[in-house]
GROMACS .gro file of C-alpha atoms in nm:
model
  238
    1MET     CA    1   4.980 -21.545 -14.321
    2SER     CA    2   4.719 -21.519 -14.011
    3ALA     CA    3   4.705 -21.777 -13.804
    4VAL     CA    4   4.393 -22.021 -13.835
    5GLN     CA    5   4.208 -22.146 -13.531
    6SER     CA    6   3.944 -22.452 -13.599
    7VAL     CA    7   3.601 -22.480 -13.499
    8SER     CA    8   3.334 -22.725 -13.487
    9ALA     CA    9   2.960 -22.667 -13.566
   10GLU     CA   10   2.679 -22.813 -13.651
   11VAL     CA   11   2.399 -22.729 -13.919
   12ARG     CA   12   2.071 -22.558 -13.790
   13ASP     CA   13   1.747 -22.648 -13.993
   14ARG     CA   14   1.545 -22.326 -13.937
   15ALA     CA   15   1.612 -21.939 -13.905
   16GLY     CA   16   1.424 -21.714 -13.734
   17LYS     CA   17   1.398 -21.562 -13.329
   18GLY     CA   18   1.229 -21.880 -13.246
   19ALA     CA   19   1.456 -22.119 -13.386
   20ALA     CA   20   1.721 -21.939 -13.240
   21ARG     CA   21   1.579 -21.965 -12.886
   22ALA     CA   22   1.497 -22.295 -12.912
   23THR     CA   23   1.877 -22.371 -13.014
   24ARG     CA   24   2.028 -22.172 -12.661
   25ARG     CA   25   1.749 -22.404 -12.461
   26ALA     CA   26   1.945 -22.705 -12.624
   27GLY     CA   27   2.227 -22.562 -12.463
   28ARG     CA   28   2.427 -22.443 -12.792
   29VAL     CA   29   2.505 -22.099 -12.959
   30PRO     CA   30   2.308 -22.001 -13.259
   31ALA     CA   31   2.544 -21.848 -13.567
   32VAL     CA   32   2.513 -21.791 -13.926
   33ILE     CA   33   2.803 -21.818 -14.184
   34TYR     CA   34   2.722 -21.528 -14.494
   35GLY     CA   35   2.943 -21.382 -14.780
   36ASP     CA   36   3.158 -21.467 -15.098
   37LYS     CA   37   2.808 -21.461 -15.313
   38LYS     CA   38   2.673 -21.791 -15.138
   39GLU     CA   39   2.359 -21.864 -14.956
   40ALA     CA   40   2.395 -21.830 -14.561
   41THR     CA   41   2.450 -22.086 -14.368
   42MET     CA   42   2.276 -22.140 -14.011
   43ILE     CA   43   2.473 -22.317 -13.778
   44SER     CA   44   2.484 -22.390 -13.379
   45LEU     CA   45   2.833 -22.396 -13.174
   46ASP     CA   46   2.922 -22.538 -12.862
   47PRO     CA   47   2.942 -22.218 -12.622
   48LYS     CA   48   3.264 -22.379 -12.424
   49GLU     CA   49   3.416 -22.413 -12.714
   50ILE     CA   50   3.312 -22.064 -12.918
   51ASP     CA   51   3.393 -21.866 -12.591
   52LYS     CA   52   3.751 -21.995 -12.559
   53HIS     CA   53   3.803 -21.761 -12.891
   54ILE     CA   54   3.563 -21.504 -12.845
   55HIS     CA   55   3.723 -21.387 -12.478
   56LYS     CA   56   4.091 -21.368 -12.634
   57LYS     CA   57   4.216 -21.041 -12.771
   58GLY     CA   58   4.188 -20.979 -13.126
   59PHE     CA   59   3.879 -21.211 -13.185
   60PHE     CA   60   3.739 -20.995 -13.462
   61ALA     CA   61   4.080 -21.025 -13.645
   62THR     CA   62   4.114 -21.407 -13.621
   63LEU     CA   63   4.031 -21.614 -13.899
   64LEU     CA   64   3.874 -21.927 -13.831
   65ASP     CA   65   3.792 -22.246 -14.034
   66VAL     CA   66   3.466 -22.363 -13.914
   67GLU     CA   67   3.360 -22.732 -13.981
   68VAL     CA   68   2.999 -22.795 -14.053
   69ALA     CA   69   2.936 -23.155 -14.180
   70GLY     CA   70   3.254 -23.248 -14.312
   71LYS     CA   71   3.293 -22.935 -14.472
   72LYS     CA   72   3.530 -22.594 -14.357
   73HIS     CA   73   3.417 -22.253 -14.426
   74ARG     CA   74   3.707 -21.985 -14.408
   75VAL     CA   75   3.533 -21.728 -14.202
   76LEU     CA   76   3.602 -21.409 -14.017
   77PRO     CA   77   3.381 -21.331 -13.698
   78ARG     CA   78   3.161 -21.014 -13.740
   79ASP     CA   79   2.948 -20.953 -13.455
   80VAL     CA   80   2.872 -21.089 -13.119
   81GLN     CA   81   2.575 -21.069 -12.901
   82PHE     CA   82   2.559 -21.112 -12.548
   83ASP     CA   83   2.308 -21.153 -12.276
   84VAL     CA   84   2.313 -20.786 -12.097
   85VAL     CA   85   2.265 -20.972 -11.763
   86THR     CA   86   2.428 -21.284 -11.784
   87ASP     CA   87   2.702 -21.183 -12.027
   88ARG     CA   88   2.599 -21.514 -12.203
   89THR     CA   89   2.692 -21.549 -12.586
   90LEU     CA   90   2.394 -21.519 -12.786
   91HIS     CA   91   2.474 -21.552 -13.121
   92VAL     CA   92   2.753 -21.480 -13.361
   93ASP     CA   93   2.786 -21.399 -13.703
   94PHE     CA   94   3.091 -21.492 -13.959
   95GLN     CA   95   3.199 -21.382 -14.305
   96ARG     CA   96   3.312 -21.615 -14.550
   97VAL     CA   97   3.628 -21.471 -14.691
   98SER     CA   98   3.866 -21.619 -14.976
   99LYS     CA   99   4.235 -21.516 -15.070
  100ASP     CA  100   4.071 -21.254 -15.312
  101THR     CA  101   3.871 -21.073 -15.043
  102LYS     CA  102   3.959 -20.754 -14.889
  103ILE     CA  103   3.840 -20.669 -14.564
  104HIS     CA  104   3.805 -20.421 -14.261
  105VAL     CA  105   3.935 -20.574 -13.970
  106ASN     CA  106   4.043 -20.369 -13.608
  107VAL     CA  107   4.385 -20.497 -13.499
  108PRO     CA  108   4.485 -20.451 -13.122
  109VAL     CA  109   4.740 -20.165 -13.030
  110VAL     CA  110   4.987 -20.382 -12.801
  111VAL     CA  111   5.273 -20.139 -12.646
  112ARG     CA  112   5.654 -20.308 -12.535
  113ASN     CA  113   5.958 -20.180 -12.336
  114GLU     CA  114   5.785 -19.952 -12.078
  115ALA     CA  115   6.084 -19.986 -11.874
  116ALA     CA  116   6.261 -19.853 -12.135
  117ALA     CA  117   6.084 -19.527 -12.161
  118PRO     CA  118   6.255 -19.203 -11.955
  119GLY     CA  119   5.896 -19.057 -11.943
  120ILE     CA  120   5.760 -19.361 -11.777
  121LYS     CA  121   6.010 -19.370 -11.502
  122LYS     CA  122   5.961 -19.008 -11.444
  123GLY     CA  123   5.615 -19.050 -11.360
  124GLY     CA  124   5.462 -18.990 -11.701
  125VAL     CA  125   5.084 -19.090 -11.804
  126LEU     CA  126   5.071 -19.368 -12.113
  127ASN     CA  127   4.749 -19.254 -12.302
  128ILE     CA  128   4.676 -19.493 -12.560
  129VAL     CA  129   4.478 -19.282 -12.775
  130ARG     CA  130   4.346 -19.609 -12.999
  131HIS     CA  131   4.363 -19.976 -12.857
  132GLU     CA  132   4.261 -20.097 -13.215
  133ILE     CA  133   4.324 -19.948 -13.556
  134GLU     CA  134   4.154 -20.056 -13.843
  135PHE     CA  135   4.278 -20.217 -14.126
  136ILE     CA  136   4.192 -20.299 -14.499
  137CYS     CA  137   4.360 -20.623 -14.631
  138SER     CA  138   4.359 -20.971 -14.725
  139PRO     CA  139   4.251 -21.279 -14.501
  140ASP     CA  140   4.608 -21.376 -14.572
  141ASN     CA  141   4.741 -21.104 -14.436
  142ILE     CA  142   4.569 -20.981 -14.129
  143PRO     CA  143   4.781 -20.878 -13.854
  144GLN     CA  144   4.757 -21.070 -13.544
  145MET     CA  145   4.877 -20.708 -13.353
  146ILE     CA  146   5.039 -20.416 -13.383
  147GLU     CA  147   5.376 -20.338 -13.139
  148ILE     CA  148   5.447 -20.018 -13.035
  149ASP     CA  149   5.817 -20.009 -12.891
  150LEU     CA  150   5.816 -19.739 -12.600
  151THR     CA  151   6.212 -19.730 -12.575
  152GLY     CA  152   6.341 -19.367 -12.521
  153LEU     CA  153   5.985 -19.220 -12.520
  154ASP     CA  154   5.988 -18.922 -12.263
  155ILE     CA  155   5.730 -18.713 -12.124
  156GLY     CA  156   5.549 -18.520 -12.404
  157ALA     CA  157   5.623 -18.785 -12.686
  158SER     CA  158   5.367 -18.883 -12.912
  159VAL     CA  159   5.335 -19.183 -13.168
  160HIS     CA  160   5.135 -19.127 -13.500
  161ILE     CA  161   5.073 -19.367 -13.722
  162SER     CA  162   5.327 -19.286 -13.963
  163SER     CA  163   5.574 -19.393 -13.752
  164VAL     CA  164   5.482 -19.726 -13.660
  165LYS     CA  165   5.592 -20.045 -13.837
  166LEU     CA  166   5.312 -20.164 -14.034
  167PRO     CA  167   5.289 -20.543 -14.157
  168GLU     CA  168   5.312 -20.606 -14.529
  169GLY     CA  169   4.942 -20.609 -14.717
  170ALA     CA  170   4.790 -20.407 -14.430
  171THR     CA  171   4.658 -20.073 -14.495
  172PRO     CA  172   4.523 -19.828 -14.253
  173ALA     CA  173   4.118 -19.754 -14.314
  174ILE     CA  174   4.232 -19.410 -14.210
  175ARG     CA  175   4.487 -19.237 -14.476
  176GLU     CA  176   4.412 -18.899 -14.520
  177ARG     CA  177   4.601 -18.809 -14.172
  178ASP     CA  178   4.846 -18.912 -13.964
  179PHE     CA  179   4.656 -18.985 -13.647
  180THR     CA  180   4.792 -19.040 -13.290
  181VAL     CA  181   4.807 -19.372 -13.152
  182LEU     CA  182   4.949 -19.290 -12.782
  183THR     CA  183   5.120 -19.020 -12.610
  184LEU     CA  184   5.320 -19.000 -12.283
  185ALA     CA  185   5.181 -18.717 -12.051
  186ALA     CA  186   5.324 -18.535 -11.751
  187PRO     CA  187   5.152 -18.672 -11.442
  188SER     CA  188   4.908 -18.452 -11.237
  189ALA     CA  189   5.126 -18.296 -10.992
  190MET     CA  190   5.411 -18.204 -11.246
  191LYS     CA  191   5.095 -18.011 -11.456
  192SER     CA  192   4.995 -17.821 -11.153
  193GLU     CA  193   5.385 -17.694 -11.068
  194ALA     CA  194   5.387 -17.573 -11.444
  195GLU     CA  195   5.080 -17.436 -11.426
  196ASP     CA  196   5.135 -17.263 -11.087
  197ALA     CA  197   5.454 -17.135 -11.167
  198PRO     CA  198   5.362 -16.817 -11.406
  199ALA     CA  199   5.103 -16.679 -11.155
  200ALA     CA  200   5.393 -16.710 -10.819
  201ALA     CA  201   5.604 -16.505 -11.055
  202ALA     CA  202   5.343 -16.267 -11.121
  203ALA     CA  203   5.228 -16.227 -10.789
  204ALA     CA  204   5.588 -16.182 -10.622
  205PRO     CA  205   5.613 -15.790 -10.761
  206ALA     CA  206   5.286 -15.717 -10.617
  207ALA     CA  207   5.385 -15.864 -10.292
  208GLY     CA  208   5.700 -15.634 -10.317
  209ALA     CA  209   5.544 -15.322 -10.363
  210ALA     CA  210   5.466 -15.254  -9.970
  211ALA     CA  211   5.246 -14.952  -9.843
  212PRO     CA  212   5.430 -14.679  -9.729
  213ALA     CA  213   5.494 -14.697  -9.336
  214LYS     CA  214   5.324 -14.481  -9.101
  215GLY     CA  215   5.409 -14.135  -9.070
  216ALA     CA  216   5.630 -14.163  -9.364
  217ALA     CA  217   5.648 -13.848  -9.576
  218PRO     CA  218   5.387 -13.817  -9.891
  219ALA     CA  219   5.552 -13.930 -10.232
  220LYS     CA  220   5.668 -13.630 -10.461
  221GLY     CA  221   5.352 -13.488 -10.620
  222ALA     CA  222   5.102 -13.644 -10.385
  223ALA     CA  223   4.828 -13.421 -10.250
  224PRO     CA  224   4.847 -13.395  -9.887
  225ALA     CA  225   4.620 -13.550  -9.666
  226ALA     CA  226   4.296 -13.419  -9.566
  227ALA     CA  227   4.291 -13.213  -9.237
  228ALA     CA  228   4.085 -13.417  -8.930
  229ALA     CA  229   3.804 -13.279  -8.855
  230PRO     CA  230   3.756 -13.148  -8.511
  231ALA     CA  231   3.618 -13.411  -8.214
  232LYS     CA  232   3.242 -13.374  -8.130
  233GLY     CA  233   3.239 -13.114  -7.814
  234GLY     CA  234   3.580 -12.921  -7.873
  235ASP     CA  235   3.622 -12.585  -7.835
  236LYS     CA  236   3.481 -12.371  -8.142
  237LYS     CA  237   3.691 -12.028  -8.202
  238LYS     CA  238   3.538 -11.727  -8.066
   0.00000   0.00000   0.00000
């Protein structure tokens, strides 16, 4: 079962932009809890408390128990709005969940044992194609992270979802193809050498075909050189 974090909240009396602005002026963060075929609950949060959760990796895959007026709501974070200038948290959306709910969550990808990858030691470039993977699962089966072991990976290797150990009860949202999660590419210097090698090999024979030395006899079958024109002012035949 996924770890559940706790957050305290207060009820908001009114909805709307004006009420939300008033909540922020009071030093709190407006939020809403919706879903599970129940009426939406308008709440406000302590900014310091909620920001501790928001800035943790995998926040949107974290189950929360939001306590409002003595009642706990099991929720999943769905959206956070930030101030574009100050980056302050402006609003948070939570979705109610139950054990029977099927949800889509984005789970962070974490790599392990980079030092045990021969490709990394050779200067290879690790390219994480998907920093998060979307899964369909029940709230009790939300993975905290997807770990990928780089042990033994060499330059040119790639890891696809089919080779990743997935947690029980969680299914990738993309099922029609075996998508790439990460690759280990050659460094730029190695790529340049590989690209230059064919050009150098092609140039070598051309360089060996040198022009004939001055005074050398023309090749067999070659046309004789044209006679030189007489110098200006030279003697004419009588």
